[in-house]
């Protein structure tokens, strides 16, 4: 049985709830393709009839439709999610620490998982050599390849676009994706037993949202460069946080600070789905990493370049074991920190999570679709923001819907 148009994908696209994960394309047997839409975000486009079984799985796993609930853990916080161990630290290999986005913790954990034989490869994201500001899914089978994929890519990514092929290959691989990507993979596991067998490790990071192409174009305009001239584009890394660096094919190199690239140009182009994200901290990953920002005397993060430092939250038994083993093997230097310190490093994420309930309720009242978000503690998190700010966000979201701005 086939369905001409996927009702889930149509509804999700209509409501601007697509995060671009690529799961629907991977499950569609060629009926859906991920395209670089005019919005500058990777989006599904249906080109053939979809099998009903695939539609049923997509309806239950697409992060635009449903978000995986946080698992039980010894500790859980409404904003920071479930956790077993929290630490700050960095890769002990100076190259990994330098090239990594924060302290290279994700790459160090991946390297340890590969070295110890727990996985035989890593499915993650790297810069597209044919389109330097864009991303491709890559399969790393060596430490050098993992390091090549280090760093944050503030552009649309579809890490699940080839997940069917990765599962069909067998073996054991680690998966790295945005929190919404990991949510989709956890939901897929409810339908496909190969996921739990083949993916012993799912890693993620705190996510401030994915900006569209307009963001990078705005950076390049200030730099005086065009996309088609680029030989490479790095959003950050090579130091912490590191500059955005564009290199043209004729060798011209332009830089922009993280405070300007993310703070001015990229953040204002973040996709709509991110504004109502119920889990932007990777609560369903085995390990989730973030910037362990130092704060100034007013508590604002300091973006002056310094040796990288990651925040690492081990959430599951598998994640805790990986963290402990990587430290024991000397691949990762990590010191425990209290939950109270996390708020100081990531103050903005707390406000953001606190406002999601108000925004989602507004959508529901206006008969707009929203992702099912049960089990992500939205109500508890909303208590940490003032009623005035929540009300302001209700008005803002209502105006946005009425104006058709998604
Ligand atoms: C879109 C985006 C938004 C972010 N927002 C925040 C935030 O608000 N607060 C915060 O603390 N941290 C945020 N981060 C995460 C942060 O930048 C670091 O990635 C995180 O601290 C891990 O650093 P690391 O040095 O341990 O990782 P690294 O060792 O550098 O490894 C990073 C890993 O992430 C993967 N990756 C990079 N970009 C993408 C992408 N677009 N999609 C899927 N996988 C990707 C790479 O393949 C690599 O394996 C964001 C990252 C991204 C990509
Ligand atoms: S969020 Fe993922 S599964 Fe859902 S429509 Fe977008 S690409 Fe497809
Ligand atoms: S903010 Fe949420 S929806 Fe947006 S990319 Fe990050 S995890 Fe996905």
XYZ file of C-alpha atoms and ligand atoms in Angstrom:
475
model
C 0.000 0.000 0.000
C 1.293 3.468 -0.813
C 0.384 6.981 0.230
C 0.672 9.607 -2.484
C 1.758 12.322 -0.100
C 3.046 11.726 3.389
C 0.448 13.321 5.694
C 3.077 13.678 8.431
C 5.674 15.354 6.240
C 3.039 17.654 4.702
C 1.705 18.702 8.097
C 5.193 19.199 9.498
C 6.315 21.280 6.523
C 3.126 23.348 6.573
C 3.629 24.125 10.255
C 7.353 24.912 9.715
C 8.121 22.172 12.222
C 10.736 20.366 10.151
C 14.198 20.338 11.704
C 15.766 18.828 8.575
C 16.894 15.582 10.257
C 16.519 13.513 7.063
C 14.829 10.505 8.683
C 11.784 10.570 6.387
C 14.016 10.553 3.294
C 16.034 7.628 4.580
C 12.941 5.524 5.321
C 11.151 6.405 2.090
C 12.928 4.097 -0.360
C 13.587 7.025 -2.681
C 10.105 8.576 -2.436
C 11.404 11.538 -0.421
C 14.585 13.524 -1.062
C 16.310 16.091 1.087
C 16.666 19.305 -0.903
C 18.300 22.600 -0.186
C 15.049 24.549 -0.143
C 14.856 28.221 -1.087
C 14.754 28.979 2.648
C 18.354 27.738 2.838
C 17.378 24.788 5.039
C 17.540 21.128 4.067
C 13.929 20.017 3.661
C 12.144 16.877 2.423
C 10.563 16.868 -1.021
C 8.310 14.008 -2.004
C 9.015 12.694 -5.489
C 7.242 9.332 -5.337
C 4.578 7.370 -3.502
C 5.383 6.446 0.089
C 4.885 3.009 1.569
C 2.249 3.026 4.372
C 4.595 1.255 6.787
C 7.210 3.958 6.254
C 4.542 6.617 6.831
C 3.566 4.996 10.145
C 7.185 5.048 11.371
C 7.735 8.617 10.182
C 4.552 9.700 11.999
C 5.943 8.246 15.227
C 9.571 9.383 14.899
C 9.722 12.661 12.934
C 10.887 15.320 15.423
C 8.538 17.818 13.822
C 5.654 15.605 14.952
C 6.881 14.091 18.211
C 9.843 14.407 20.559
C 11.260 11.429 22.457
C 10.560 11.679 26.187
C 13.549 11.907 28.513
C 14.519 8.555 30.048
C 14.504 7.724 33.745
C 17.832 8.583 35.410
C 19.088 8.942 38.981
C 18.934 12.737 38.531
C 16.801 14.912 36.310
C 16.448 18.660 35.971
C 13.622 20.429 34.066
C 16.120 22.381 31.959
C 19.314 20.284 31.896
C 17.584 16.932 31.558
C 18.449 13.520 32.976
C 22.025 12.916 34.088
C 24.291 10.488 35.888
C 27.562 12.459 35.801
C 28.398 16.063 34.947
C 31.931 17.264 34.255
C 33.905 19.980 32.550
C 36.979 19.060 30.593
C 38.766 18.781 27.309
C 40.483 16.372 24.955
C 44.027 15.683 26.181
C 45.311 15.624 22.596
C 46.050 19.301 21.942
C 45.126 18.954 18.254
C 41.667 17.616 19.113
C 41.148 20.276 21.782
C 42.215 23.020 19.353
C 40.172 21.852 16.371
C 37.115 20.964 18.459
C 34.259 23.357 18.859
C 34.574 23.694 22.634
C 37.146 21.441 24.301
C 36.924 18.633 21.734
C 35.084 16.389 24.212
C 32.751 14.894 21.589
C 35.664 13.993 19.316
C 37.712 12.618 22.245
C 34.807 10.375 23.301
C 34.371 9.186 19.710
C 38.080 8.473 19.378
C 38.002 6.433 22.564
C 34.919 4.501 21.423
C 36.722 3.670 18.150
C 40.069 2.826 19.809
C 38.449 0.549 22.381
C 36.541 -1.328 19.679
C 33.114 -0.399 21.064
C 32.268 0.966 17.620
C 33.799 0.413 14.203
C 32.770 3.796 12.784
C 31.108 7.106 13.495
C 28.180 8.632 11.585
C 28.371 12.397 11.931
C 28.474 15.663 9.999
C 31.270 17.582 8.287
C 31.716 20.505 5.899
C 30.623 19.837 2.330
C 33.760 20.085 0.127
C 31.543 21.105 -2.833
C 29.667 23.733 -0.840
C 31.946 24.867 2.026
C 29.285 26.582 4.231
C 27.012 23.520 3.902
C 27.129 20.104 5.532
C 27.322 16.475 4.478
C 26.814 13.285 6.439
C 30.123 11.480 6.792
C 31.188 8.068 8.075
C 34.501 8.235 9.934
C 36.444 5.021 10.318
C 39.719 6.479 11.632
C 40.783 8.992 14.272
C 41.977 11.378 11.548
C 38.514 11.329 9.963
C 36.825 11.968 13.315
C 39.087 14.988 13.835
C 38.284 16.207 10.317
C 34.616 16.326 11.358
C 35.286 18.221 14.611
C 33.843 21.696 15.092
C 30.332 23.127 15.054
C 28.580 23.581 11.736
C 25.946 26.278 12.141
C 24.060 25.255 9.039
C 21.307 22.837 8.139
C 22.305 19.179 8.542
C 20.504 15.900 7.905
C 22.517 13.294 9.825
C 19.742 10.693 9.476
C 19.454 10.991 5.699
C 21.450 7.747 5.203
C 20.579 5.977 8.446
C 18.851 3.092 6.642
C 22.095 2.297 4.766
C 24.124 2.602 7.977
C 21.824 0.156 9.776
C 21.821 -2.208 6.797
C 25.644 -2.285 6.877
C 25.525 -3.744 10.398
C 28.444 -3.580 12.830
C 28.391 -0.963 15.570
C 28.560 2.773 15.072
C 28.381 5.920 17.171
C 25.947 8.571 15.998
C 26.399 12.311 16.532
C 23.547 14.682 15.843
C 21.554 17.631 17.064
C 19.178 16.804 19.920
C 16.259 16.554 17.461
C 18.244 14.068 15.333
C 18.929 11.878 18.360
C 15.271 12.114 19.358
C 14.286 10.805 15.906
C 16.786 7.939 16.161
C 15.492 6.957 19.630
C 11.929 6.920 18.275
C 13.058 4.873 15.271
C 14.458 2.320 17.743
C 10.868 1.638 18.885
C 10.128 0.325 15.381
C 13.471 -1.029 14.195
C 15.457 -3.390 16.483
C 18.623 -2.767 14.446
C 18.977 0.671 16.062
C 19.682 -0.603 19.585
C 21.917 -3.348 18.176
C 23.973 -1.178 15.797
C 24.077 2.152 17.643
C 25.483 1.620 21.135
C 26.330 5.321 21.457
C 24.344 8.442 20.567
C 26.102 11.738 21.232
C 24.657 15.217 21.044
C 25.228 18.781 22.168
C 23.318 21.739 23.546
C 21.737 23.441 20.577
C 20.879 27.097 20.138
C 19.213 26.358 16.800
C 20.118 25.945 13.158
C 20.446 29.086 11.040
C 19.537 29.190 7.337
C 21.793 30.255 4.492
C 20.861 33.898 4.941
C 23.019 33.849 8.081
C 26.213 32.769 6.393
C 25.491 35.033 3.408
C 25.249 37.956 5.787
C 28.663 37.042 7.282
C 30.183 36.708 3.814
C 28.751 40.086 2.768
C 30.638 41.751 5.625
C 33.751 39.789 4.648
C 33.395 40.874 1.008
C 33.247 37.279 -0.255
C 30.701 35.237 -2.206
C 29.651 31.629 -1.548
C 30.819 30.491 -4.978
C 34.341 31.841 -4.314
C 34.897 29.733 -1.221
C 37.468 26.981 -0.823
C 36.551 26.421 2.836
C 34.338 27.847 5.567
C 34.686 27.227 9.287
C 32.042 28.504 11.706
C 34.259 28.279 14.805
C 36.849 26.032 16.484
C 40.643 26.230 16.157
C 40.637 27.847 19.577
C 37.640 28.429 21.837
C 35.292 29.652 20.625
C 37.460 30.487 17.595
C 36.584 32.785 14.707
C 34.421 32.132 11.667
C 37.021 31.786 8.896
C 36.356 31.936 5.154
C 39.100 31.065 2.673
C 38.556 31.946 -0.993
C 39.985 29.824 -3.801
C 42.433 32.645 -4.615
C 43.787 32.434 -1.058
C 42.031 35.466 0.479
C 41.225 34.730 4.105
C 38.637 36.629 6.124
C 37.720 36.211 9.789
C 34.892 37.226 12.084
C 34.654 36.814 15.854
C 32.199 34.290 17.325
C 30.422 37.115 19.158
C 29.653 38.745 15.794
C 29.128 35.670 13.591
C 26.810 33.796 15.968
C 25.586 36.718 18.050
C 24.751 39.114 15.190
C 24.397 37.221 11.896
C 23.494 33.574 12.540
C 21.247 33.679 15.575
C 18.597 35.840 13.865
C 18.212 33.293 11.021
C 17.399 30.282 13.188
C 14.581 28.048 11.859
C 11.112 28.221 13.430
C 11.183 24.681 14.873
C 14.094 25.710 17.114
C 12.033 28.471 18.749
C 9.647 25.893 20.240
C 12.218 23.147 20.835
C 11.302 21.121 23.921
C 14.691 19.400 24.151
C 17.617 21.479 22.940
C 20.007 19.940 25.483
C 20.128 16.412 24.063
C 18.211 14.827 26.926
C 17.854 11.513 25.092
C 21.509 11.202 24.065
C 23.931 8.978 25.953
C 26.249 11.958 26.349
C 25.527 15.591 25.608
C 28.281 18.228 25.427
C 28.214 22.009 25.450
C 30.351 25.070 25.908
C 31.477 25.378 29.518
C 31.492 29.170 29.222
C 33.177 31.216 31.908
C 30.977 34.096 33.071
C 31.931 37.706 33.727
C 31.010 39.444 36.984
C 27.405 39.953 35.686
C 27.123 36.282 34.648
C 27.361 36.910 30.866
C 29.523 34.384 28.964
C 33.016 35.542 28.039
C 33.898 34.845 24.393
C 37.584 35.833 24.561
C 39.663 33.132 22.908
C 41.179 30.612 25.304
C 41.987 26.887 25.544
C 38.770 24.957 24.951
C 36.541 23.735 27.758
C 33.548 21.440 27.292
C 30.629 20.722 29.542
C 29.878 16.984 29.489
C 26.638 15.415 30.727
C 26.602 11.617 30.808
C 22.911 10.734 30.790
C 22.681 6.957 30.425
C 24.667 4.018 31.764
C 26.343 3.690 28.337
C 27.242 7.379 28.418
C 28.586 7.221 31.950
C 30.735 4.207 31.070
C 32.103 5.956 27.981
C 32.979 9.093 29.955
C 34.701 7.110 32.709
C 36.600 4.911 30.254
C 37.782 7.896 28.162
C 39.087 9.601 31.319
C 40.740 6.388 32.524
C 42.413 5.922 29.145
C 43.743 9.480 29.321
C 41.891 10.637 26.192
C 39.724 13.125 28.073
C 40.616 15.313 31.071
C 37.465 15.880 33.131
C 36.590 17.188 36.580
C 33.141 16.823 38.163
C 30.974 19.943 38.499
C 27.743 20.549 40.380
C 24.432 21.103 38.641
C 24.304 24.634 40.101
C 27.373 25.571 38.040
C 25.738 24.468 34.768
C 23.229 27.324 35.015
C 26.108 29.823 35.149
C 27.666 28.369 32.001
C 24.438 28.125 29.993
C 22.124 30.822 31.369
C 20.466 31.464 27.997
C 19.384 27.832 27.529
C 17.488 28.015 30.837
C 15.477 31.066 29.741
C 14.848 29.535 26.337
C 13.512 26.265 27.752
C 11.398 28.161 30.270
C 9.569 29.925 27.433
C 8.809 26.920 25.218
C 5.575 26.036 27.045
C 4.140 29.534 26.574
C 5.016 29.445 22.883
C 3.598 25.947 22.362
C 0.365 26.783 24.215
C -0.060 29.809 21.956
C 0.280 27.571 18.899
C -2.284 25.122 20.285
C -4.770 27.916 21.079
C -4.391 29.214 17.547
C -5.060 25.710 16.147
C -1.501 25.463 14.821
C 0.418 22.162 14.801
C 3.261 21.607 17.268
C 5.425 18.605 18.132
C 4.132 16.287 20.889
C 6.529 17.041 23.719
C 5.431 14.819 26.594
C 8.212 13.817 28.994
C 10.447 16.842 28.461
C 9.318 18.712 31.595
C 8.098 21.862 29.856
C 5.720 22.766 32.697
C 8.444 22.467 35.369
C 10.905 24.499 33.270
C 8.322 27.236 32.688
C 8.305 28.013 36.441
C 11.827 29.441 36.165
C 10.770 32.390 33.956
C 8.679 35.369 35.013
C 4.965 35.509 34.080
C 5.635 38.847 32.389
C 8.283 37.344 30.081
C 6.047 34.339 29.337
C 3.158 36.662 28.446
C 5.435 38.702 26.218
C 6.307 35.494 24.369
C 2.643 34.542 23.998
C 2.049 37.889 22.303
C 5.179 37.505 20.175
C 4.207 34.023 19.001
C 0.611 35.066 18.280
C 1.846 37.983 16.172
C 4.234 35.695 14.337
C 1.434 33.231 13.472
C -0.952 35.987 12.411
C 1.714 37.536 10.198
C 2.576 34.107 8.709
C 6.217 34.526 9.764
C 7.687 31.060 10.230
C 23.682 24.233 15.254
C 24.433 24.188 16.550
C 24.000 24.952 17.630
C 24.683 24.895 18.854
N 24.243 25.639 19.923
C 24.884 25.552 21.118
C 24.428 26.257 22.276
O 23.417 26.972 22.225
N 25.107 26.116 23.456
C 26.207 25.305 23.534
O 26.790 25.212 24.604
N 26.636 24.609 22.473
C 26.006 24.727 21.291
N 26.441 23.994 20.215
C 27.413 22.942 20.473
C 28.807 23.441 20.636
O 29.086 24.351 19.597
C 29.751 22.259 20.567
O 29.415 21.474 19.454
C 29.700 21.385 21.758
O 30.108 22.134 22.867
C 30.630 20.196 21.576
O 31.914 20.687 21.419
P 33.125 19.680 21.291
O 34.384 20.482 21.186
O 33.009 18.674 22.383
O 32.761 18.967 19.910
P 33.691 18.545 18.702
O 34.757 17.635 19.205
O 34.076 19.740 17.932
O 32.669 17.664 17.851
C 31.507 18.242 17.332
C 30.688 17.135 16.705
O 29.427 17.689 16.350
C 29.092 17.307 15.020
N 28.359 18.426 14.407
C 28.819 19.671 14.163
N 27.886 20.436 13.586
C 26.800 19.636 13.436
C 25.510 19.845 12.887
N 25.131 21.011 12.355
N 24.661 18.802 12.912
C 24.997 17.615 13.446
N 26.217 17.370 13.969
C 27.100 18.358 13.966
C 30.416 17.071 14.310
O 30.248 16.132 13.278
C 31.322 16.565 15.431
O 31.310 15.169 15.509
C 25.812 24.059 18.982
C 26.257 23.320 17.887
C 25.577 23.367 16.676
C 26.069 22.539 15.514
S 11.893 16.679 10.779
Fe 13.030 15.023 9.785
S 11.534 13.358 9.547
Fe 10.387 15.227 9.988
S 9.813 16.062 7.995
Fe 11.730 17.058 8.591
S 13.364 15.816 7.692
Fe 11.469 14.584 7.637
S 17.058 23.837 18.575
Fe 15.974 21.899 18.691
S 14.908 21.686 16.724
Fe 16.448 23.273 16.487
S 18.176 22.158 15.582
Fe 18.479 22.310 17.802
S 17.616 20.401 18.624
Fe 16.859 20.633 16.526
